[in-house]
Structures are given as structure tokens and as C-alpha cells.
Amino acid sequence: MATIGYEEKLWQAADKLRGSMDAAEYKSVVLGLIFLKYVSDSFEEKYEELQEDEYADPEDKDEYMAENIFWVPKEARWSYINSNSKKPEIGQIIDKAMIAIEKENESLKGVLPKDFARPALDKDKLGGIIDLFTFKVGDAESRKQDVLGRVYEYFISKFASAEGKNAGEFYTPSSVVKLLVEMIEPYKGRIYDPCCGSGGMFVQSERFIEEHQGRLDDIAIYGQEYNLTTWKLAKMNLAIRGIDNDLGESHADTFHNDQHKGLKADYILANPPFNASDWGQERLLDDYRWQFGIPPKGNANYAWIQHIVSKLAPSGTAGFVLANGSMSTSSTAELEIRKNLIEEDLVECIVTLPGQLFYSTQIPVCLWFLTKNKERNGKNERKNEILFIDARDIGHMVSRTLKEFSDEEINKVSNVFHAWRGTSDDKYEDLSGFCKVATIDEVRSHEYILTPGRYVGLADVEEDSEPFEQKMERITGELGEQFAKSKELEDKIRKSLEELGYGI
């Protein structure tokens, strides 16, 4: 992810102020303040503009609502909060500000954090964090550069890193999201994420549309999230970017309290929790979603797959992340479901990815792409075919434990998919060790295992252009050197042993 430069400095300064505060707790403090700064900047810019117009009233709420700017009451404006940052009651001041903003803006009701006054939160540190935000994040120029979006995304990723294995529930690394989005290309229609975390799939979809000169009002966003704090984070993340959304009335369990019952989505993007064991299967044995078989009690992977299929429009496409075991598990229930999905020709493409992509787990993962209608999702005839891509060798380390994809690597994978689909001008060709189109007959012969390594084979070894005589001369020369070194070492060892009285 590209950075402006001050994100890292800002993070380091803010992190110093954190002290012993838990990362998960600190997350809502800092992201809540960033949000407050954004809405205030945006409001105050418009306020100044209206002050210069003799016929306008800068305190008229309608003037702001007409331009999709959140109305910010006096007691919630950043200038007021900043001027009180050193007061012991700063926590109460911020809580009142959050309550006032929610009261005036229906879309934010029940979303903003309101626990800044709690005794455990050091008020000196809180004041110090407020003083860090000296720059604009919500005025027109900053919005153009997406200053807030970049700071927000950077902070979310750093919290994910700090929280370690608990981070997966709210954050999918941006390069993985970008790969999914580049492959399914959500230009127009309904986009759905059944476990949306902090909303990264939606943000990247919006970015994709903007980069490809699409229209943002051509898409509709639907999502659901189980964790209340994460659901609020997603609502804030989308609100600051002005993305209209329906994330349900509140946080809820997708399996047991579906917030979008009648929805049929054109695009589904998801990163479900890996191998979730306690998902309440026993209460859903006769659920309408289990068209291909009842998912096992101990693993929700195939419950997620079937939930996703149930939400697809007649020519919809889904792309989602799963643990590698999902491609080859031979448990009776999962094998039966996978067999039925394949025989129904719903599986379009499988991509294996390298390990170390996630803050939350080191295990390698794969991407599944499903479609209800291959004929309507591309120009090439692809019936009864599955594209396999082995992308385990792509990616570069950005820290000691974390890997990312470059834009070139993302394009390398997505270009193969589009060439095969016929949605680009490139001609598709199998490439040993990387990509292969297999028929359902072939997959059947492999007992419905979907691991790309089974199909793509080994990469072609580059042809050796060194002449044979030259190579033999070089190799024997190198070998002679090794033998000489070996003899020298052997003599030294013998001599040392003799000196110790153990001659051989």
C-alpha cells in the first residue's frame, strides 16, 4: 500500500501515547478521533464558504445535508475539542460530541464510539493524541488526495498487525482484496459481503470503479458483520468515504440472522473466518441454503460457500478467501458438497496463494471463484471447465512475517483469468507450473480435489544454452577445486588428531 509519508510518523507518535492500553481498545479511540476530525474538517470548510455568502446561513443544517456533508453541532467541532484537549474532562467532551453528531445524522446512529470518559483511559494521553491531528483530513483538497482514507487504512492495517491473530475478523490485507476485486471487476450492480469486517472489500471496489472511469451510483453495497465493534468500524469506514451502504440494522450472525434474506447479488466478495468450528450447525440442519449437502458441525467453510451460492444472482460471480484445506478435504460431508458444486459447473477458478499474507495466521490460503452462469460471464466457451492458477511463488516480504503482492503480480494473475474468460484482448494459454484449464472429467478423475498443483504441473526449466564441452570443463574444474579443498581439510583434521595422540 502506498503511503503519503506522514502516516507512519503519525502512527509512531500515536502509538507512543498508547502506553499499556490494549490494541483492540486503542483502535476505537484513535479511529473515532480520526473520524471526528474528518467530519469536522468537511463541515468547517463548508461553514467558512457559507459565511462569505450574505444570503446563506452557516448554521442552517440543510445547506450541509444537500451536499452530503455531515452536520456538526458547535460542541462537536474540532476547534472546540482541540481547545479543550488539556482539560481533565476531555473524555466527557468527546463523548458528548459523538452523541451530538449521531443525533443530528441518522446514518451514524449507534455507530460512533462513546466511551472516552472511562476512568481507564488516560486523559493526558488522550489530549496528546488530539494534538497530533494538526493537519486537514476532510476538506476538499484532502478528500481529493484521499488523505483520510489512506491514514485510516494505514492505521487499520497497523492495528491488525498489533492485534495479531485476532485481527482477521476485521481486516483482510489490501493486496489480497485488490486481487479479488481485479479478478471479478465489480463495475455495476449489487455487491455483497456476508462477513464484511471493516469494509475493505467495498472500499477497494469503489476504488476499482473510480480507476476504471465507472460510476459509483451504478453500484449498491450490502454487507453483514457479526462483531459489534467491527460493524461500527465498517459503518465509519464507509461513511468517511461517502459510500452508501446497507450493513443491516445492526451486527448479526450471517447463518442465524441473515440481514439480507431476499438479496441476489451480482458480485460477492468475502473473507470468511477460517475453519470456524462453533457455528451452530445443529440449529440449521434443514436450512434452505444447503442445496448441495449439510455442512459438517466442526467446520463452517462449506456453510460459507453454500451461503454465498444462495445469494448469487442468475449471472452473479463470487470471489472469496478460504483456508487451503477447503480444496481437498475428504470428510464425507465436504467431499459430497464439493462434488456437487463441481458437477453443477459452479466452480470457475481456484487460485492458491503463498503463506504469510495475513496478520492473523501464517497458513496459506486460496481464492475460490464461483459463478451461476459461465456463458454469461465471458465471451469464451468455458462450460465444464475450471481454471487453476498456482500463485504460491508470487508476493514479496514487507516485514519479517508479512508478505504482499505488487500491482504487477496482481495483474499477472488477473490477466490470466480475464484471458480465459474472454473479457480481455489477450489469448489464454496454459503455462506449466502456473495455470491450466482442466475439464470436469479431469477433476472427477482426481476425486474432485481442487488443488491447482495437481493440474498445473511443474514449471518448465529454462533451456540451458551453455555448450556441453564448455559445461563439462567448468564442472570438472569446480569439482577439482572441491576435491583439493576436501583433501586440505582432511589433512588438517588428521594433523590435529595426531597432536592429541589419536593418529589415524
XYZ file of C-alpha atoms in Angstrom:
504
model
C 0.000 0.000 0.000
C 1.385 3.368 -0.999
C 1.798 5.815 1.853
C 1.908 9.600 1.865
C 4.793 9.574 4.319
C 3.272 11.039 7.436
C 1.017 8.026 8.130
C 3.981 6.167 9.624
C 5.126 9.208 11.629
C 1.599 9.772 12.865
C 1.252 6.098 13.802
C 4.562 6.100 15.703
C 3.598 9.235 17.627
C 0.114 7.928 18.422
C 1.473 4.504 19.373
C 3.888 6.080 21.877
C 0.918 7.651 23.620
C -0.827 4.301 23.828
C 1.273 3.047 26.747
C -0.152 -0.164 28.157
C -3.564 0.238 26.522
C -4.709 -2.875 24.647
C -4.543 -2.500 20.836
C -8.190 -3.518 20.368
C -9.303 -0.871 22.876
C -6.953 1.768 21.484
C -8.273 1.138 17.982
C -11.702 2.600 18.744
C -10.103 5.621 20.489
C -7.828 6.617 17.600
C -10.146 5.721 14.715
C -13.002 7.505 16.479
C -10.885 10.669 16.744
C -9.807 10.445 13.088
C -13.476 10.176 12.116
C -14.377 13.176 14.273
C -11.583 15.233 12.689
C -12.794 14.291 9.209
C -16.454 15.266 9.671
C -15.392 18.485 11.385
C -12.919 19.474 8.620
C -15.534 18.841 5.969
C -18.150 20.808 7.902
C -15.867 23.743 8.760
C -14.780 24.181 5.133
C -18.420 24.483 4.087
C -19.122 26.726 7.100
C -16.443 29.216 6.002
C -17.785 29.187 2.456
C -21.322 29.981 3.696
C -20.026 32.782 5.932
C -18.839 34.610 2.813
C -22.286 34.382 1.206
C -24.503 37.180 2.525
C -27.674 35.247 1.614
C -26.640 31.965 3.321
C -26.886 30.893 6.936
C -23.813 28.897 8.041
C -25.880 27.396 10.876
C -28.573 26.056 8.510
C -28.348 22.240 8.617
C -29.998 21.843 5.178
C -27.104 23.652 3.476
C -24.819 20.785 4.543
C -27.173 17.882 4.050
C -27.779 18.991 0.433
C -24.092 18.326 -0.288
C -23.790 15.095 1.721
C -21.778 16.828 4.438
C -22.448 15.664 7.981
C -23.968 18.368 10.186
C -21.640 19.005 13.155
C -23.076 20.864 16.173
C -20.900 23.517 17.876
C -19.898 21.258 20.773
C -18.580 18.622 18.343
C -16.423 20.804 16.101
C -12.703 20.058 16.149
C -11.759 23.640 17.029
C -13.765 23.297 20.238
C -12.391 19.837 21.078
C -8.792 20.858 20.359
C -9.080 23.957 22.558
C -10.177 21.694 25.439
C -7.651 18.889 24.877
C -5.718 19.614 28.091
C -8.766 19.644 30.365
C -9.353 16.663 32.699
C -12.936 16.383 31.373
C -11.817 15.975 27.718
C -13.251 12.422 27.738
C -16.769 13.691 28.529
C -16.390 16.458 25.906
C -15.619 13.896 23.179
C -18.421 11.550 24.261
C -20.900 14.460 24.112
C -19.543 15.373 20.662
C -20.105 11.821 19.381
C -23.641 11.740 20.828
C -24.451 15.136 19.260
C -23.195 14.032 15.796
C -25.192 10.797 15.946
C -28.323 12.681 16.984
C -28.045 15.036 14.012
C -27.087 12.409 11.381
C -29.401 9.418 11.063
C -26.902 7.259 9.131
C -24.459 7.346 12.070
C -26.958 6.341 14.758
C -25.418 3.830 17.171
C -22.147 3.746 15.224
C -19.648 6.124 16.876
C -17.555 5.167 19.936
C -18.747 6.905 23.102
C -16.519 5.637 25.905
C -13.791 8.293 26.016
C -14.739 9.311 29.563
C -13.991 5.904 31.073
C -11.534 6.109 34.022
C -9.120 3.592 32.453
C -8.401 5.951 29.543
C -5.512 8.277 30.456
C -6.793 11.810 29.738
C -3.290 13.288 29.291
C -2.596 10.725 26.581
C -5.993 11.350 25.021
C -5.201 15.084 24.869
C -1.811 14.259 23.338
C -3.435 12.200 20.570
C -5.877 15.047 19.793
C -2.920 17.455 19.486
C -1.298 15.158 16.881
C -4.069 15.809 14.357
C -2.917 19.220 13.230
C -3.443 18.582 9.507
C -6.651 18.557 7.480
C -8.209 15.236 6.533
C -11.736 16.234 5.486
C -11.504 19.405 3.377
C -11.880 19.284 -0.438
C -8.136 19.088 -1.181
C -7.591 16.302 1.358
C -10.604 14.388 0.053
C -9.179 14.649 -3.468
C -5.949 13.053 -2.258
C -7.893 10.625 -0.037
C -5.732 11.685 2.917
C -8.217 10.329 5.429
C -8.766 7.073 3.571
C -5.047 6.407 3.429
C -4.409 7.329 7.073
C -7.443 5.282 8.125
C -6.433 2.239 6.075
C -2.837 2.503 7.300
C -3.970 2.647 10.919
C -6.383 -0.269 10.463
C -3.559 -2.383 8.999
C -1.225 -1.426 11.866
C -3.894 -2.354 14.428
C -4.294 -5.673 12.642
C -0.550 -6.231 12.986
C -0.611 -5.227 16.667
C -3.589 -7.456 17.437
C -2.020 -10.450 15.715
C -4.273 -13.448 15.389
C -7.410 -11.591 16.480
C -7.121 -9.221 13.545
C -8.564 -11.477 10.861
C -12.089 -10.711 11.945
C -11.898 -7.116 10.816
C -9.088 -6.780 8.290
C -8.210 -8.527 5.035
C -4.812 -7.316 3.714
C -5.379 -4.758 0.960
C -3.311 -6.581 -1.685
C -5.465 -9.730 -1.268
C -8.630 -7.621 -1.547
C -7.235 -5.871 -4.614
C -6.546 -9.212 -6.311
C -10.135 -10.386 -5.659
C -11.579 -7.115 -6.946
C -9.354 -7.032 -10.056
C -10.490 -10.547 -10.907
C -14.260 -10.144 -10.562
C -14.378 -6.476 -11.719
C -17.466 -5.173 -9.889
C -18.467 -2.348 -12.263
C -22.223 -2.268 -11.913
C -24.877 -3.893 -9.739
C -25.253 -5.251 -6.206
C -22.071 -6.026 -4.232
C -22.401 -8.209 -1.135
C -20.009 -9.292 1.611
C -21.543 -11.667 4.201
C -18.707 -11.128 6.718
C -17.585 -7.625 5.830
C -15.175 -6.828 8.689
C -14.142 -3.168 8.478
C -15.491 -2.855 4.914
C -12.248 -3.211 2.947
C -13.876 -5.150 0.090
C -16.310 -2.274 -0.504
C -13.627 0.411 -0.316
C -11.468 -1.432 -2.856
C -14.481 -1.974 -5.135
C -15.179 1.754 -5.088
C -11.505 2.454 -5.846
C -11.615 -0.005 -8.760
C -14.689 1.711 -10.263
C -13.085 5.150 -9.966
C -9.829 3.928 -11.558
C -11.760 2.469 -14.489
C -13.933 5.549 -15.051
C -17.081 3.803 -13.849
C -19.958 5.409 -11.969
C -20.246 4.968 -8.212
C -24.015 5.365 -8.347
C -24.150 2.230 -10.522
C -23.374 0.015 -7.508
C -25.284 -0.854 -4.358
C -23.443 -2.100 -1.258
C -24.803 -4.820 1.051
C -22.940 -6.367 3.953
C -23.204 -8.084 7.291
C -20.865 -8.362 10.260
C -21.130 -10.421 13.454
C -18.871 -8.392 15.765
C -20.442 -5.139 17.039
C -17.184 -3.139 17.280
C -16.172 -4.275 13.797
C -19.635 -3.479 12.390
C -19.310 0.060 13.744
C -15.828 0.312 12.269
C -17.204 -0.680 8.846
C -20.014 1.892 9.098
C -17.461 4.622 9.924
C -15.080 3.443 7.197
C -17.823 3.711 4.560
C -19.282 6.958 5.957
C -15.975 8.834 5.705
C -15.749 7.859 2.055
C -19.362 8.765 1.325
C -20.207 5.200 0.277
C -23.927 4.482 0.677
C -24.433 1.072 2.235
C -26.835 -1.358 3.835
C -24.975 -3.317 6.511
C -28.181 -4.478 8.166
C -29.938 -2.949 11.156
C -27.108 -3.997 13.466
C -24.357 -6.575 13.851
C -25.708 -10.113 13.421
C -24.720 -13.732 12.753
C -24.985 -14.361 8.997
C -26.011 -18.012 9.405
C -28.642 -17.473 12.098
C -29.856 -13.937 11.444
C -29.456 -13.140 7.761
C -29.925 -9.366 7.365
C -30.462 -9.587 3.587
C -32.833 -12.515 3.120
C -34.135 -11.738 -0.378
C -30.873 -10.400 -1.804
C -29.473 -11.742 -5.061
C -26.061 -10.156 -5.640
C -24.203 -9.575 -8.890
C -20.856 -9.693 -7.090
C -19.913 -11.322 -3.799
C -16.546 -10.669 -2.150
C -15.717 -12.303 1.165
C -13.045 -13.440 3.587
C -14.955 -15.724 5.988
C -13.335 -16.797 9.290
C -11.031 -19.745 8.512
C -12.206 -23.186 9.650
C -14.711 -21.837 12.215
C -15.728 -24.792 14.404
C -18.559 -23.456 16.526
C -21.087 -22.089 14.052
C -24.356 -23.619 15.260
C -24.916 -26.291 12.595
C -27.303 -28.264 14.825
C -29.854 -25.399 14.683
C -29.774 -25.230 10.880
C -29.994 -28.854 9.732
C -32.891 -28.241 7.332
C -31.771 -24.800 6.124
C -32.750 -23.837 2.556
C -29.133 -22.875 1.775
C -27.816 -26.444 1.961
C -28.694 -27.330 -1.650
C -25.529 -29.382 -2.094
C -25.361 -31.118 1.288
C -25.361 -30.345 5.015
C -22.034 -28.752 6.081
C -20.254 -30.526 8.959
C -20.653 -29.360 12.519
C -16.918 -28.837 13.119
C -16.047 -26.586 10.159
C -18.048 -23.715 8.630
C -16.088 -23.430 5.345
C -18.703 -25.252 3.273
C -21.528 -23.467 5.071
C -19.999 -20.172 3.898
C -19.628 -21.496 0.347
C -23.285 -22.522 0.186
C -24.493 -19.288 1.807
C -22.563 -17.400 -0.888
C -24.055 -19.534 -3.691
C -27.559 -18.914 -2.292
C -27.008 -15.148 -2.623
C -25.809 -15.139 -6.239
C -27.953 -13.556 -8.943
C -28.564 -15.732 -12.051
C -25.351 -14.465 -13.690
C -23.566 -13.388 -10.499
C -19.909 -14.019 -9.651
C -18.348 -14.656 -6.246
C -14.700 -14.439 -5.202
C -13.691 -15.369 -1.663
C -10.771 -16.446 0.523
C -10.683 -19.852 2.246
C -8.094 -21.987 4.019
C -6.273 -24.399 1.687
C -7.922 -27.432 3.284
C -11.190 -26.457 1.584
C -9.794 -27.536 -1.818
C -9.055 -31.121 -0.846
C -10.862 -32.068 2.364
C -12.128 -35.647 2.107
C -14.578 -35.619 5.019
C -17.778 -37.241 3.771
C -19.985 -34.147 4.007
C -17.465 -31.692 2.495
C -16.419 -34.011 -0.329
C -20.090 -34.529 -1.256
C -20.763 -30.767 -1.307
C -17.608 -30.052 -3.346
C -18.504 -32.821 -5.817
C -21.996 -31.362 -6.276
C -20.666 -27.814 -6.766
C -18.262 -29.089 -9.442
C -20.862 -31.269 -11.193
C -23.261 -28.301 -11.274
C -20.472 -26.356 -13.053
C -20.455 -23.578 -10.452
C -16.686 -23.566 -9.824
C -14.990 -21.176 -12.218
C -11.448 -20.732 -10.919
C -9.222 -21.716 -7.988
C -6.058 -19.773 -7.093
C -3.564 -20.949 -4.465
C -1.707 -18.165 -2.702
C 1.511 -18.168 -0.651
C 1.593 -18.209 3.149
C 2.316 -15.177 5.354
C -0.277 -12.890 3.747
C -2.374 -12.417 6.880
C -1.654 -10.812 10.238
C -3.978 -13.353 11.804
C -2.472 -16.594 10.508
C 0.616 -17.919 8.757
C -1.340 -20.639 6.955
C -1.502 -20.455 3.163
C -4.891 -19.683 1.656
C -6.699 -19.999 -1.635
C -9.214 -17.985 -3.625
C -12.417 -19.562 -4.922
C -14.367 -18.055 -7.818
C -17.894 -19.297 -8.418
C -20.452 -18.263 -10.998
C -24.023 -19.259 -11.691
C -23.579 -18.931 -15.443
C -20.206 -19.276 -17.185
C -21.757 -18.500 -20.575
C -22.900 -15.053 -19.447
C -19.699 -14.186 -17.598
C -17.304 -14.031 -20.509
C -17.036 -14.386 -24.255
C -15.167 -17.693 -24.367
C -16.898 -21.069 -24.212
C -15.894 -22.409 -20.797
C -18.665 -24.821 -19.920
C -17.483 -27.794 -17.821
C -14.028 -26.223 -17.402
C -12.193 -24.922 -14.342
C -9.181 -22.609 -14.450
C -6.435 -23.486 -11.956
C -3.769 -20.924 -11.029
C -0.819 -21.739 -8.757
C 0.308 -18.358 -7.427
C 2.314 -19.653 -4.455
C 5.517 -18.119 -5.823
C 4.254 -14.547 -6.103
C 4.490 -11.875 -3.402
C 7.341 -10.139 -1.584
C 8.116 -9.787 2.120
C 7.287 -6.326 3.534
C 8.243 -7.276 7.082
C 9.818 -10.243 8.825
C 6.483 -12.079 8.941
C 4.275 -10.488 6.271
C 4.015 -10.825 2.509
C 2.243 -8.564 -0.024
C 1.517 -8.575 -3.763
C 2.734 -5.853 -6.096
C 0.378 -4.406 -8.749
C 2.368 -6.316 -11.401
C 1.808 -9.612 -9.575
C -1.899 -8.877 -9.154
C -2.137 -8.156 -12.891
C -0.232 -11.333 -13.738
C -2.901 -13.446 -12.006
C -5.973 -11.421 -13.005
C -4.859 -11.148 -16.654
C -4.802 -14.951 -16.958
C -8.353 -15.127 -15.590
C -9.644 -12.447 -17.979
C -7.880 -14.000 -20.983
C -9.539 -17.346 -20.195
C -12.928 -15.699 -19.695
C -12.551 -13.753 -22.923
C -13.030 -10.421 -21.170
C -9.691 -9.047 -22.370
C -7.873 -8.971 -25.720
C -5.213 -11.425 -24.519
C -5.237 -15.018 -25.716
C -5.272 -17.625 -22.954
C -2.594 -20.332 -22.894
C -1.770 -22.961 -20.261
C 1.568 -22.242 -18.607
C 3.352 -25.146 -16.904
C 3.673 -24.619 -13.180
C 1.363 -21.587 -13.193
C -2.006 -22.053 -14.888
C -4.026 -24.826 -16.512
C -7.605 -25.284 -17.697
C -8.984 -28.664 -16.626
C -12.243 -30.286 -17.680
C -14.698 -31.550 -15.101
C -13.798 -35.091 -16.336
C -10.184 -34.472 -15.270
C -11.273 -33.113 -11.882
C -13.542 -36.136 -11.466
C -10.554 -38.409 -12.103
C -8.731 -36.586 -9.280
C -11.620 -37.387 -6.911
C -12.844 -33.779 -7.033
C -9.692 -32.361 -5.441
C -9.305 -28.715 -6.477
C -5.660 -28.080 -5.526
C -4.072 -26.278 -8.529
C -0.723 -28.069 -8.014
C -2.431 -31.299 -9.166
C -3.246 -29.795 -12.535
C -0.694 -27.125 -13.470
C 2.331 -29.437 -13.277
C 5.903 -28.226 -12.786
C 7.327 -25.066 -14.285
C 9.372 -25.590 -17.428
C 13.088 -25.488 -16.709
C 14.764 -22.790 -18.769
C 16.704 -24.252 -21.652
C 20.409 -24.378 -20.951
C 22.333 -22.534 -23.657
C 25.838 -23.446 -22.360
C 27.648 -25.800 -24.796
C 28.241 -29.337 -23.441
C 32.077 -29.307 -23.698
C 32.256 -25.919 -22.001
C 29.911 -27.060 -19.241
C 31.905 -30.271 -18.589
C 35.134 -28.310 -18.447
C 33.571 -25.842 -15.941
C 32.042 -28.593 -13.781
C 35.201 -30.748 -13.651
C 37.242 -27.637 -12.787
C 34.851 -26.801 -9.934
C 34.883 -30.422 -8.775
C 38.701 -30.484 -8.805
C 38.719 -27.392 -6.589
C 36.262 -29.043 -4.169
C 38.393 -32.226 -4.041
C 41.529 -30.155 -3.323
C 39.754 -28.303 -0.504
C 38.409 -31.577 0.852
C 41.964 -33.097 0.874
C 43.346 -29.994 2.583
C 40.664 -30.187 5.268
C 41.221 -33.917 5.738
C 44.980 -33.330 6.270
C 44.275 -30.644 8.889
C 41.926 -32.952 10.793
C 44.462 -35.824 10.715
C 47.230 -33.498 11.986
C 45.046 -32.197 14.832
C 44.130 -35.717 15.899
C 47.815 -36.798 15.826
C 48.728 -33.854 18.085
C 46.134 -35.091 20.536
C 47.597 -38.582 20.372
C 44.822 -40.125 18.271
C 46.538 -40.791 14.992
C 44.566 -42.483 12.213
